Every structure is written in C-alpha cells, then in structure tokens.
Tab-separated table of C-alpha atoms and ligand atoms in Angstrom:
chain	number	residue	atom	x	y	z
A	1	MET	CA	-27.463	18.526	1.232
A	2	ASN	CA	-29.073	15.946	3.726
A	3	LEU	CA	-26.886	14.847	6.360
A	4	THR	CA	-27.595	11.733	8.634
A	5	ASP	CA	-27.588	12.135	12.416
A	6	SER	CA	-24.185	10.264	12.257
A	7	ASP	CA	-23.095	12.742	9.620
A	8	LYS	CA	-24.054	15.936	11.742
A	9	ALA	CA	-22.357	14.121	14.837
A	10	MET	CA	-19.107	13.865	12.941
A	11	LEU	CA	-19.363	17.185	11.718
A	12	ASP	CA	-20.073	18.698	15.152
A	13	GLY	CA	-17.147	16.949	16.413
A	14	ALA	CA	-18.394	14.031	18.242
A	15	GLU	CA	-15.517	11.779	16.988
A	16	GLY	CA	-12.881	14.299	17.372
A	17	PRO	CA	-11.425	17.346	15.476
A	18	ALA	CA	-9.919	15.178	12.606
A	19	VAL	CA	-13.166	13.629	11.711
A	20	ALA	CA	-15.008	16.870	11.904
A	21	ALA	CA	-12.477	18.525	9.593
A	22	ALA	CA	-12.962	15.337	7.171
A	23	MET	CA	-16.758	15.765	7.480
A	24	ASP	CA	-16.476	19.420	6.737
A	25	LEU	CA	-14.450	18.783	3.783
A	26	LEU	CA	-17.024	16.054	2.361
A	27	VAL	CA	-19.884	18.606	2.846
A	28	ARG	CA	-18.217	21.519	1.053
A	29	TYR	CA	-17.368	19.013	-1.538
A	30	GLY	CA	-20.847	17.501	-1.972
A	31	ARG	CA	-22.497	20.921	-1.976
A	32	ALA	CA	-20.272	22.154	-4.789
A	33	LEU	CA	-21.363	19.117	-6.775
A	34	ASP	CA	-25.264	19.328	-5.813
A	35	ALA	CA	-25.006	16.127	-4.211
A	36	GLU	CA	-28.133	15.229	-2.338
A	37	HIS	CA	-26.415	13.020	0.408
A	38	LEU	CA	-23.403	10.996	0.937
A	39	CYS	CA	-23.116	7.427	0.890
A	40	ASP	CA	-21.216	4.759	2.861
A	41	VAL	CA	-17.779	3.496	1.417
A	42	ARG	CA	-15.861	0.738	3.131
A	43	ASN	CA	-12.917	0.861	0.405
A	44	VAL	CA	-10.703	3.839	-0.152
A	45	ALA	CA	-7.568	3.927	-2.408
A	46	GLY	CA	-5.965	7.064	-1.984
A	47	THR	CA	-2.397	8.675	-1.459
A	48	MET	CA	-1.029	9.231	1.938
A	49	THR	CA	2.829	8.252	1.252
A	50	GLN	CA	3.564	10.131	-1.569
A	51	PRO	CA	6.564	12.565	-0.832
A	52	SER	CA	7.033	16.089	-1.968
A	53	PRO	CA	9.043	19.040	-0.584
A	54	ALA	CA	5.519	20.762	0.475
A	55	LYS	CA	5.079	17.446	2.616
A	56	ALA	CA	8.558	17.555	4.184
A	57	ARG	CA	8.162	21.234	5.239
A	58	LEU	CA	4.739	20.395	6.854
A	59	VAL	CA	6.204	17.233	8.570
A	60	ALA	CA	8.980	19.514	9.872
A	61	GLU	CA	6.722	22.218	10.948
A	62	GLY	CA	4.099	19.791	12.824
A	63	GLY	CA	4.849	16.183	12.173
A	64	TRP	CA	2.767	13.604	10.151
A	65	ASP	CA	-0.718	14.904	11.707
A	66	LYS	CA	0.042	18.091	10.347
A	67	ALA	CA	0.783	16.737	6.957
A	68	TYR	CA	-2.343	14.642	6.828
A	69	ALA	CA	-4.623	17.692	7.923
A	70	VAL	CA	-3.235	20.099	5.320
A	71	LEU	CA	-2.710	17.710	2.282
A	72	ASN	CA	-5.237	15.031	2.837
A	73	LEU	CA	-8.020	17.094	4.572
A	74	ASP	CA	-7.521	20.653	3.170
A	75	SER	CA	-7.476	21.990	6.836
A	76	ASP	CA	-5.310	24.222	8.900
A	77	GLY	CA	-6.222	22.351	12.118
A	78	ASP	CA	-3.837	21.147	14.833
A	79	PHE	CA	-4.900	17.804	15.791
A	80	ALA	CA	-4.185	14.041	16.038
A	81	ILE	CA	-5.057	11.738	13.098
A	82	PRO	CA	-7.007	8.780	14.274
A	83	ASP	CA	-6.752	5.250	12.837
A	84	MET	CA	-8.315	4.880	9.389
A	85	ARG	CA	-12.129	4.185	9.924
A	86	VAL	CA	-12.721	2.141	6.688
A	87	PRO	CA	-10.056	-0.203	4.914
A	88	THR	CA	-7.810	2.032	2.801
A	89	CYS	CA	-4.836	1.417	0.831
A	90	GLN	CA	-2.157	3.505	-0.794
A	91	LEU	CA	-1.780	3.555	-4.510
A	92	GLN	CA	1.296	4.068	-6.427
A	93	GLN	CA	3.948	6.251	-4.875
A	94	SER	CA	7.635	7.304	-5.817
A	95	PHE	CA	10.255	4.690	-6.115
A	96	GLY	CA	11.575	3.454	-2.755
A	97	PRO	CA	15.306	2.717	-1.427
A	98	ASP	CA	15.473	-0.335	-3.422
A	99	ALA	CA	15.514	1.700	-6.771
A	100	ALA	CA	18.600	3.371	-5.608
A	101	GLY	CA	21.053	3.242	-8.562
A	102	ILE	CA	18.798	2.248	-10.902
A	103	ALA	CA	15.987	5.021	-11.144
A	104	PRO	CA	17.234	8.608	-10.981
A	105	HIS	CA	15.470	9.670	-7.889
A	106	PRO	CA	14.908	12.941	-6.093
A	107	ALA	CA	16.742	13.694	-2.957
A	108	HIS	CA	17.684	11.067	-0.455
A	109	ASP	CA	15.462	12.955	1.990
A	110	LEU	CA	12.328	12.366	-0.125
A	111	VAL	CA	13.040	8.676	-0.241
A	112	GLN	CA	13.393	8.482	3.471
A	113	LEU	CA	10.477	10.802	3.703
A	114	GLN	CA	8.392	8.068	2.110
A	115	SER	CA	9.688	5.233	4.208
A	116	ASP	CA	8.794	7.296	7.310
A	117	ALA	CA	5.244	7.975	5.719
A	118	GLU	CA	4.909	4.163	5.171
A	119	SER	CA	5.496	3.570	8.728
A	120	PHE	CA	3.431	6.094	10.167
A	121	TYR	CA	0.263	5.552	7.767
A	122	GLY	CA	0.879	1.986	7.750
A	123	ARG	CA	0.343	1.922	11.778
A	124	LYS	CA	-2.793	4.092	11.147
A	125	GLY	CA	-4.475	1.378	8.740
A	126	VAL	CA	-3.352	2.440	5.355
A	127	ASN	CA	-2.389	-0.797	3.685
A	128	ILE	CA	0.839	0.017	1.470
A	129	LEU	CA	-0.297	-1.729	-1.666
A	130	ALA	CA	2.020	0.879	-3.522
A	131	THR	CA	0.498	0.052	-7.005
A	132	CYS	CA	-1.917	1.487	-9.566
A	133	THR	CA	-3.744	-1.950	-9.779
A	134	PRO	CA	-4.999	-2.638	-6.250
A	135	TYR	CA	-7.375	-5.074	-8.004
A	136	GLN	CA	-4.723	-7.209	-8.881
A	137	VAL	CA	-3.371	-7.651	-5.355
A	138	GLY	CA	-6.331	-8.248	-3.258
A	139	ASN	CA	-8.460	-5.030	-3.141
A	140	ILE	CA	-11.520	-6.207	-5.215
A	141	PRO	CA	-14.650	-4.306	-4.580
A	142	VAL	CA	-17.934	-6.024	-5.281
A	143	ARG	CA	-20.638	-5.235	-7.870
A	144	GLY	CA	-22.681	-2.283	-6.830
A	145	GLU	CA	-20.198	-1.520	-3.858
A	146	HIS	CA	-19.642	2.359	-3.413
A	147	VAL	CA	-15.964	3.125	-3.093
A	148	ALA	CA	-13.882	6.056	-3.122
A	149	TRP	CA	-10.791	5.413	-5.353
A	150	MET	CA	-8.201	7.746	-7.147
A	151	GLU	CA	-5.992	6.807	-10.275
A	152	SER	CA	-7.839	6.927	-13.467
A	153	SER	CA	-6.811	3.606	-14.664
A	154	ALA	CA	-7.957	1.774	-11.461
A	155	VAL	CA	-11.153	3.896	-11.352
A	156	VAL	CA	-12.337	2.814	-14.710
A	157	TYR	CA	-11.331	-0.844	-14.004
A	158	ALA	CA	-13.234	-0.777	-10.809
A	159	ASN	CA	-16.683	0.851	-12.288
A	160	SER	CA	-16.581	-1.075	-15.505
A	161	VAL	CA	-14.902	-4.484	-15.194
A	162	LEU	CA	-15.855	-4.856	-11.032
A	163	GLY	CA	-19.221	-2.939	-11.203
A	164	ALA	CA	-18.142	-1.081	-8.283
A	165	ARG	CA	-18.945	2.584	-8.013
A	166	THR	CA	-16.418	5.597	-7.721
A	167	ASN	CA	-15.742	8.877	-9.017
A	168	CYS	CA	-12.072	9.586	-9.705
A	169	GLU	CA	-11.398	11.059	-6.379
A	170	GLY	CA	-8.586	13.198	-5.170
A	171	THR	CA	-6.029	13.259	-2.257
A	172	ALA	CA	-8.159	15.348	0.029
A	173	SER	CA	-11.558	13.589	-0.589
A	174	THR	CA	-10.010	10.097	-0.202
A	175	GLY	CA	-8.335	11.195	3.001
A	176	ALA	CA	-11.701	12.270	4.397
A	177	ALA	CA	-13.170	9.274	3.165
A	178	SER	CA	-11.017	7.041	4.924
A	179	LEU	CA	-11.682	8.881	8.394
A	180	THR	CA	-15.656	9.020	7.881
A	181	GLY	CA	-16.365	6.175	5.750
A	182	ARG	CA	-18.596	8.513	3.632
A	183	ILE	CA	-18.369	10.117	0.087
A	184	PRO	CA	-20.662	12.490	-1.817
A	185	CYS	CA	-23.274	10.288	-3.747
A	186	TRP	CA	-23.047	12.026	-7.007
A	187	GLY	CA	-21.524	11.001	-10.664
A	188	ASN	CA	-20.789	7.435	-11.067
A	189	HIS	CA	-22.279	6.576	-7.807
A	190	ARG	CA	-25.832	7.020	-9.470
A	191	ARG	CA	-27.167	4.573	-12.026
A	192	ALA	CA	-28.612	7.099	-14.276
A	193	ASN	CA	-24.914	8.489	-14.696
A	194	ARG	CA	-23.686	4.966	-15.572
A	195	LEU	CA	-25.430	4.340	-18.700
A	196	GLY	CA	-24.045	4.295	-22.238
A	197	THR	CA	-23.748	7.390	-24.326
A	198	HIS	CA	-21.917	6.295	-27.238
A	199	HIS	CA	-22.030	3.179	-29.225
A	200	ILE	CA	-18.797	1.818	-30.876
A	201	LYS	CA	-18.916	-1.150	-33.196
A	202	VAL	CA	-15.894	-3.244	-33.733
A	203	ARG	CA	-15.442	-4.479	-37.182
A	204	THR	CA	-11.686	-5.501	-37.244
A	205	ARG	CA	-9.567	-8.043	-35.144
A	206	VAL	CA	-9.073	-7.048	-31.500
A	207	THR	CA	-7.075	-9.730	-29.712
A	208	GLY	CA	-4.369	-9.081	-27.095
A	209	ALA	CA	-3.104	-6.128	-24.806
A	210	LEU	CA	-1.709	-3.990	-27.888
A	211	ASP	CA	-5.113	-4.027	-29.616
A	212	TRP	CA	-7.199	-3.734	-26.463
A	213	GLY	CA	-5.011	-0.545	-25.762
A	214	MET	CA	-5.579	0.810	-29.273
A	215	LEU	CA	-9.346	0.284	-28.928
A	216	GLY	CA	-9.384	2.072	-25.605
A	217	TYR	CA	-7.439	4.883	-27.167
A	218	PHE	CA	-9.829	5.270	-30.067
A	219	ALA	CA	-12.966	5.234	-27.536
A	220	GLY	CA	-11.362	7.624	-25.348
A	221	ASP	CA	-10.628	10.127	-27.939
A	222	LEU	CA	-14.149	9.736	-29.331
A	223	VAL	CA	-16.247	10.175	-26.189
A	224	GLN	CA	-13.770	12.238	-24.022
A	225	GLU	CA	-15.529	12.130	-20.548
A	226	GLU	CA	-18.414	10.254	-21.626
A	227	ARG	CA	-19.447	6.560	-21.676
A	228	PRO	CA	-18.603	4.277	-24.521
A	229	VAL	CA	-20.433	0.931	-25.384
A	230	ILE	CA	-18.307	-1.530	-27.525
A	231	SER	CA	-19.996	-4.155	-29.477
A	232	GLY	CA	-18.837	-6.459	-32.248
A	233	ASP	CA	-16.743	-9.655	-32.606
A	234	LEU	CA	-14.643	-9.097	-29.690
A	235	GLY	CA	-13.750	-12.453	-28.109
A	236	GLN	CA	-13.241	-12.753	-24.495
A	237	PRO	CA	-11.067	-10.314	-22.881
A	238	ASP	CA	-8.922	-11.199	-19.832
A	239	LEU	CA	-7.806	-8.637	-17.010
A	240	LEU	CA	-4.714	-7.556	-19.026
A	241	ASP	CA	-6.810	-6.688	-21.978
A	242	LEU	CA	-9.204	-4.605	-19.946
A	243	LYS	CA	-6.551	-3.224	-17.858
A	244	HIS	CA	-4.978	-1.715	-21.107
A	245	PHE	CA	-8.351	-0.621	-22.599
A	246	GLY	CA	-9.408	1.245	-19.525
A	247	ALA	CA	-5.974	2.827	-19.062
A	248	ALA	CA	-5.791	4.045	-22.694
A	249	ALA	CA	-9.425	5.312	-22.717
A	250	ALA	CA	-8.838	7.277	-19.646
A	251	SER	CA	-5.667	8.850	-21.131
A	252	SER	CA	-6.831	9.795	-24.785
A	253	GLY	CA	-10.204	10.831	-23.035
A	254	GLY	CA	-11.485	11.012	-19.306
A	255	VAL	CA	-13.432	7.777	-19.340
A	256	GLU	CA	-14.443	6.478	-15.977
A	257	ILE	CA	-16.870	3.534	-16.909
A	258	PHE	CA	-17.248	1.730	-20.192
A	259	HIS	CA	-19.678	-1.324	-21.126
A	260	LEU	CA	-18.864	-4.503	-23.142
A	261	PRO	CA	-22.262	-6.074	-23.789
A	262	GLY	CA	-22.183	-9.755	-22.561
A	263	ILE	CA	-18.721	-9.338	-21.051
A	264	THR	CA	-18.796	-6.355	-18.359
A	265	PRO	CA	-21.447	-6.652	-15.518
A	266	GLU	CA	-23.744	-3.864	-16.044
A	267	ALA	CA	-24.528	-4.519	-19.490
A	268	PRO	CA	-25.738	-8.255	-20.334
A	269	THR	CA	-26.965	-6.840	-23.554
A	270	LEU	CA	-26.444	-3.851	-25.918
A	271	GLU	CA	-29.766	-2.487	-25.133
A	272	SER	CA	-29.397	-2.711	-21.426
A	273	ALA	CA	-26.072	-0.729	-21.570
A	274	PHE	CA	-28.362	2.211	-22.686
A	275	ALA	CA	-30.986	1.341	-20.159
A	276	GLY	CA	-33.592	0.433	-23.085
A	277	ASP	CA	-33.188	3.474	-24.487
A	278	THR	CA	-32.572	3.754	-28.317
A	279	VAL	CA	-29.131	2.393	-29.050
A	280	PRO	CA	-27.219	5.313	-30.648
A	281	GLU	CA	-25.905	5.090	-34.100
A	282	ALA	CA	-22.615	2.815	-34.167
A	283	VAL	CA	-19.295	4.633	-34.805
A	284	PRO	CA	-17.115	1.799	-36.584
A	285	TYR	CA	-13.877	0.899	-35.468
A	286	GLY	CA	-12.367	-0.922	-38.461
A	287	ALA	CA	-9.037	-1.646	-40.092
A	288	ASP	CA	-8.432	1.955	-41.184
A	289	GLU	CA	-9.416	3.062	-37.651
A	290	ARG	CA	-6.948	0.562	-36.005
A	291	ARG	CA	-4.154	1.874	-38.279
A	292	ALA	CA	-4.652	5.379	-37.670
A	293	VAL	CA	-4.465	4.633	-33.781
A	294	TYR	CA	-1.676	2.876	-34.135
A	295	GLU	CA	0.250	5.748	-36.356
A	296	ASP	CA	-0.933	8.152	-33.819
A	297	LEU	CA	0.593	6.481	-30.959
A	298	ASN	CA	3.839	6.303	-32.985
A	299	SER	CA	3.639	9.721	-34.348
A	300	GLN	CA	6.248	10.816	-31.712
A	301	GLY	CA	9.071	8.433	-32.694
A	302	THR	CA	11.656	9.520	-35.422
A	303	ARG	CA	14.913	7.957	-34.285
A	304	THR	CA	14.860	4.012	-34.325
A	305	ASP	CA	17.766	3.821	-31.598
A	306	VAL	CA	15.964	2.883	-28.242
A	307	ASP	CA	17.378	3.858	-25.054
A	308	PHE	CA	14.829	2.659	-22.812
A	309	VAL	CA	11.891	0.226	-22.613
A	310	LEU	CA	9.229	0.457	-20.194
A	311	LEU	CA	6.759	-2.189	-19.535
A	312	GLY	CA	4.099	-2.731	-16.974
A	313	CYS	CA	1.713	0.297	-17.280
A	314	PRO	CA	-0.636	-0.041	-15.409
A	315	HIS	CA	1.488	-2.048	-13.343
A	316	ALA	CA	2.121	-5.766	-14.866
A	317	SER	CA	0.155	-8.985	-14.176
A	318	LEU	CA	1.978	-12.047	-13.374
A	319	ASP	CA	1.325	-13.280	-16.987
A	320	GLN	CA	3.027	-10.352	-18.373
A	321	VAL	CA	5.978	-11.042	-16.074
A	322	ARG	CA	5.904	-14.575	-17.187
A	323	ASP	CA	5.825	-13.677	-20.906
A	324	THR	CA	8.580	-10.887	-20.467
A	325	ALA	CA	10.739	-13.704	-18.705
A	326	ARG	CA	10.253	-16.062	-21.683
A	327	LEU	CA	11.141	-13.343	-24.379
A	328	LEU	CA	14.266	-12.676	-22.397
A	329	GLU	CA	15.500	-15.975	-21.392
A	330	GLY	CA	18.958	-16.452	-22.480
A	331	ARG	CA	19.315	-13.302	-24.020
A	332	ARG	CA	21.103	-10.083	-22.950
A	333	LEU	CA	19.908	-6.400	-23.338
A	334	ASN	CA	21.822	-3.950	-25.703
A	335	SER	CA	24.714	-2.147	-23.910
A	336	GLY	CA	22.948	1.061	-24.588
A	337	THR	CA	19.228	0.071	-23.598
A	338	GLN	CA	17.707	-0.272	-20.274
A	339	LEU	CA	14.360	-2.199	-19.606
A	340	TRP	CA	12.175	-1.684	-16.561
A	341	LEU	CA	9.163	-3.815	-15.802
A	342	MET	CA	6.620	-2.203	-13.349
A	343	VAL	CA	4.963	-4.646	-11.051
A	344	PRO	CA	2.908	-4.347	-7.721
A	345	ARG	CA	5.339	-5.538	-4.996
A	346	ALA	CA	2.947	-8.167	-3.783
A	347	LEU	CA	3.221	-9.853	-7.316
A	348	ARG	CA	6.985	-9.364	-7.434
A	349	THR	CA	7.233	-11.673	-4.662
A	350	THR	CA	5.379	-14.504	-6.655
A	351	ALA	CA	7.397	-13.574	-9.629
A	352	ASP	CA	10.703	-14.002	-7.495
A	353	ARG	CA	9.431	-17.206	-6.446
A	354	ASN	CA	8.724	-18.673	-9.856
A	355	GLY	CA	11.927	-17.717	-10.974
A	356	TRP	CA	11.085	-14.929	-13.344
A	357	THR	CA	12.814	-12.162	-11.687
A	358	ALA	CA	16.104	-13.850	-12.023
A	359	VAL	CA	15.658	-14.838	-15.595
A	360	ILE	CA	14.595	-10.944	-16.546
A	361	GLU	CA	17.515	-9.610	-14.312
A	362	ALA	CA	19.943	-12.029	-15.804
A	363	ALA	CA	19.160	-10.638	-19.190
A	364	GLY	CA	20.110	-7.122	-17.681
A	365	ALA	CA	16.478	-5.781	-17.329
A	366	ARG	CA	14.950	-4.724	-14.044
A	367	VAL	CA	11.590	-5.519	-12.258
A	368	MET	CA	10.731	-2.653	-10.208
A	369	THR	CA	7.913	-1.669	-8.048
A	370	ASP	CA	5.835	1.023	-6.346
A	371	SER	CA	6.055	3.724	-9.057
A	372	CYS	CA	6.596	4.046	-12.779
A	373	PRO	CA	8.414	6.622	-14.872
A	374	ALA	CA	5.424	8.933	-15.430
A	375	MET	CA	4.876	9.015	-11.531
A	376	SER	CA	8.127	9.588	-10.709
A	377	ARG	CA	8.928	11.735	-13.729
A	378	THR	CA	12.230	9.951	-14.360
A	379	ALA	CA	13.774	7.738	-16.742
A	380	PRO	CA	17.380	6.272	-17.339
A	381	PRO	CA	19.944	9.382	-17.677
A	382	GLY	CA	20.315	10.273	-21.207
A	383	THR	CA	17.067	8.784	-22.494
A	384	LYS	CA	16.001	10.326	-25.868
A	385	VAL	CA	14.008	7.280	-27.060
A	386	PHE	CA	11.862	5.051	-25.329
A	387	ALA	CA	9.524	2.245	-26.371
A	388	THR	CA	6.683	0.658	-24.764
A	389	ASP	CA	3.516	-1.595	-24.862
A	390	SER	CA	1.441	0.874	-22.997
A	391	ALA	CA	-0.977	3.276	-24.909
A	392	LYS	CA	-1.000	5.140	-21.563
A	393	GLN	CA	2.792	5.937	-21.121
A	394	ALA	CA	3.135	6.460	-25.002
A	395	HIS	CA	0.464	9.268	-24.476
A	396	TYR	CA	2.028	10.860	-21.247
A	397	LEU	CA	5.598	10.137	-21.116
A	398	PRO	CA	6.898	12.182	-24.250
A	399	ALA	CA	5.137	15.185	-22.493
A	400	ILE	CA	6.410	14.584	-19.036
A	401	LEU	CA	10.055	13.882	-20.130
A	402	GLY	CA	10.470	15.370	-23.648
A	403	ILE	CA	11.598	12.118	-25.110
A	404	GLU	CA	10.415	10.277	-28.320
A	405	ALA	CA	7.881	7.187	-27.904
A	406	TRP	CA	7.438	3.877	-29.877
A	407	PHE	CA	4.371	1.829	-29.104
A	408	GLY	CA	4.148	-1.787	-29.875
A	409	THR	CA	3.762	-5.328	-28.676
A	410	LEU	CA	5.405	-6.734	-25.660
A	411	ALA	CA	7.633	-8.816	-28.176
A	412	ASP	CA	8.432	-5.766	-30.217
A	413	CYS	CA	9.493	-3.851	-26.963
A	414	VAL	CA	11.549	-6.756	-25.823
A	415	GLU	CA	13.133	-7.052	-29.246
A	416	ALA	CA	14.026	-3.319	-29.205
A	417	ALA	CA	15.672	-3.759	-25.691
A	418	VAL	CA	17.734	-6.589	-26.915
A	419	THR	CA	18.804	-5.073	-30.166
A	420	GLY	CA	18.619	-1.403	-29.484
A	421	ARG	CA	16.534	-0.634	-32.340
A	422	TRP	CA	12.797	-0.393	-33.127
A	423	LYS	CA	11.414	-2.353	-35.733
A	424	GLY	CA	7.801	-2.491	-34.586
A	425	GLU	CA	4.965	-2.816	-37.066
A	426	LEU	CA	1.237	-3.072	-37.110
A	427	ARG	CA	0.337	-6.782	-37.907
B	1	LIG	FE1	0.481	3.046	-13.259
B	1	LIG	FE2	2.310	4.700	-13.893
B	1	LIG	FE3	0.793	3.532	-15.757
B	1	LIG	S1	0.992	4.660	-12.044
B	1	LIG	S2	-1.180	3.302	-14.835
B	1	LIG	S3	2.084	2.405	-14.277
B	1	LIG	S4	1.499	5.732	-15.588
C-alpha cells in the first residue's frame, strides 16, 4: 500500500505511540483489503462510550487509555490517548441513568461506566451525540466527502442521500481514524464501487414511512450487499422516508448505497446511476410484492395482545415526535402496554420545548434517548408481543429478545398502545 510521508511519520511514532498504533491498525486493515492508499477523513462516527464487562475490566486494570488502546485500536500498548485529531461523534450507546426505572438495564456499574466514559472521551473531543442518526443533529457531511462511519442505517443514509463516502466501519477502524484523520480508500470510497447493480421498478403506491420501509426491505432482500437503483412513480420522499428505506435495506440485506434517479445526488438520471452502462432489466415492485413484504414482516405475530410498542428506529425525527403526540393527545395507554419513542437527545430538547414530550408522557408513554431495545437488548419486563413502525426493529428484535412482532403504521402502533390490541392492516 502506498503511504504518504505523513502516514509514514505517524507509523514511525512522530506523533506519539497512540497515533503510531492507530496507523499500524489502518495499514494492516488496508493491506488486508488491497487498498492502494489511505484517504483523508475529517468526520468520524464511532463508538467509544458503549459500556461492557470487558471495558470495565480494562478500565480497572489500566484506566481509560488502556480501554481505548485495546478496544478502539486493537493494541496491547500502554500509552496515553491524545485528543481526537478530527471531528468525531459517539453513535448510539446504552440507556443512561435517566432510563432508570423504565428500561431494565444491566448492572448499575455499567450505567456509571458509560457516564464516566462520556466525561473522559468528551474531553478528548468525542461529541456525545448518542444517536444512530447523527445526520439529524448537525453531523451532515457534504457530497463527495470521505468519512468513517459505523452503524448500517447511518452509513447507507450518508452514502446515498448525502453523497458522502464511507464503508460500514468498525469500533477499531473508527478509533484509529479519529486519531489519524485517515481511512483505507476502498469500497464505497471509490466511484466505481458506488454504481448501481440492480434496477427495481416501482409499480405501486409508495408514500409514507411504512411504504418506504417496505420498499427498502424488498430491495435489501433482493440485492443483499449490492446496490439497488429504484425507479418508478415515487413522488418526493423526505428525510423520514429515506431513513426508513435505508435502514430496512440494510437489515434484510447489507445495502450501503442506493440510488433514486432524480432524487439522490449521484443519480440525476437512471442511466447515470449505472454510469451510462446498459440499465439492467427491471425487477418489478408492484401490489403483490408490497403485500408479500408486509406479510413477511408480520409473519412473527400470532397473538394480538400487544405488551410493548416501539417507535423511533432509526431514532425519530421531530415530525415523528409531533405526529406521535397528536395521536396520543388526551388519551391513555392501555394498562398492560408500554410505548417507548426513541429520539436523539438533542431533538428531545426541542420536543420538550414544543410541549410534545409532555403530551406523550401524559398518555403514559415514554420519550427516550441514547439507545434502543435492539442496541440495549431490553424491553419492558414480561414483553411477549411488540409492535413497531420500523421494518428494522421488526426484523431484529424477535431474534434478539425472542418476542413476537407486529409491523404497521405509526397510527396502527399508537392504536395498539391505547387499546392493547393489534388491529393493523395493509391499506
Ligand atoms: Fe437506531 Fe436502534 Fe434502530 S440503534 S437504527 S434505533 S436498531
């Protein structure tokens, strides 16, 4: 792999042992992938604060520096961690102390560990956004910018909607990128790897988050780790629609980039999404396919008693918070049903000021931050059946928690929370 003089100097220790360890990791990573060189990144979204028993042991043995060396740099070295070299943010983590009494949480010492990690890494320059949607709270890379992000739903949004360039990175590669401002230039960093591979032609109505989530689930299942291009009479999607489309496509498959000709930035036309190559024969997405996806996502629900409703995956937009408040206003949740709405902490502040949090909580529901049931592997005690408006949570949570799932619109989910019964249907 070709290294610049600056890369070599970092590798040789000119900027200290932690940066040398970070560069060593990036060189090993790049060589394993046959990357020709590294590229500059000035935007890293990773995980430094997520608590675990292994991190607790490392902190007890050698402090926060040791924990970063082992977990974020894959190094056994004993060295001090310098400030982050480039802007870095923390993605979603575990529930914090303000979820006490709501979300069953691992041991108190892990909650404290996360709070201590926020203090330590925050001072090092890690912005504790604590959300899977950093693009909703001010971290918005521009088109063509190389970044190093984790979290599949954030990666697919960054690549496809924003036109930034990132692979789905990991804890160690983002830890090393934070200290060096470099990442191997392979995969989605290269234009040739961003072009469409499959063409899906929509022949049915696709409006709203439910439909965009189902279309994403269909696309991911079809293309797996390749790159779908979606054409048809789609109308104008918004942030919420594309957030749900990408998260679903990255759940049923491993989609990291998609194109919507005329909508997403790297595909002004259908032909350009394939770089002028022949457009592949279209796979239809019509009323039958739409119905089949809906039935697939609802195939794990047998009992209609709903114990738990989960909204805000990926973390909710302010529009979703507002819509939830309007649907709940003046109502009370069924006594045996809980509703959690996940939002980025920074948006919760606005929701509080708008009065939406008060309306939602007056109904007995909860507006929560930092994490989600899949990430924290938790749900209200005794949950056997849950409902969600997220194809991603419907895909993952039954496997993670061994519970049944119903998938439907936001209104279907709120109705289930108020009545305790699932009555959703595809309209
Ligand atoms: Fe975010 Fe959790 Fe969904 S991290 S994308 S709310 S599974």
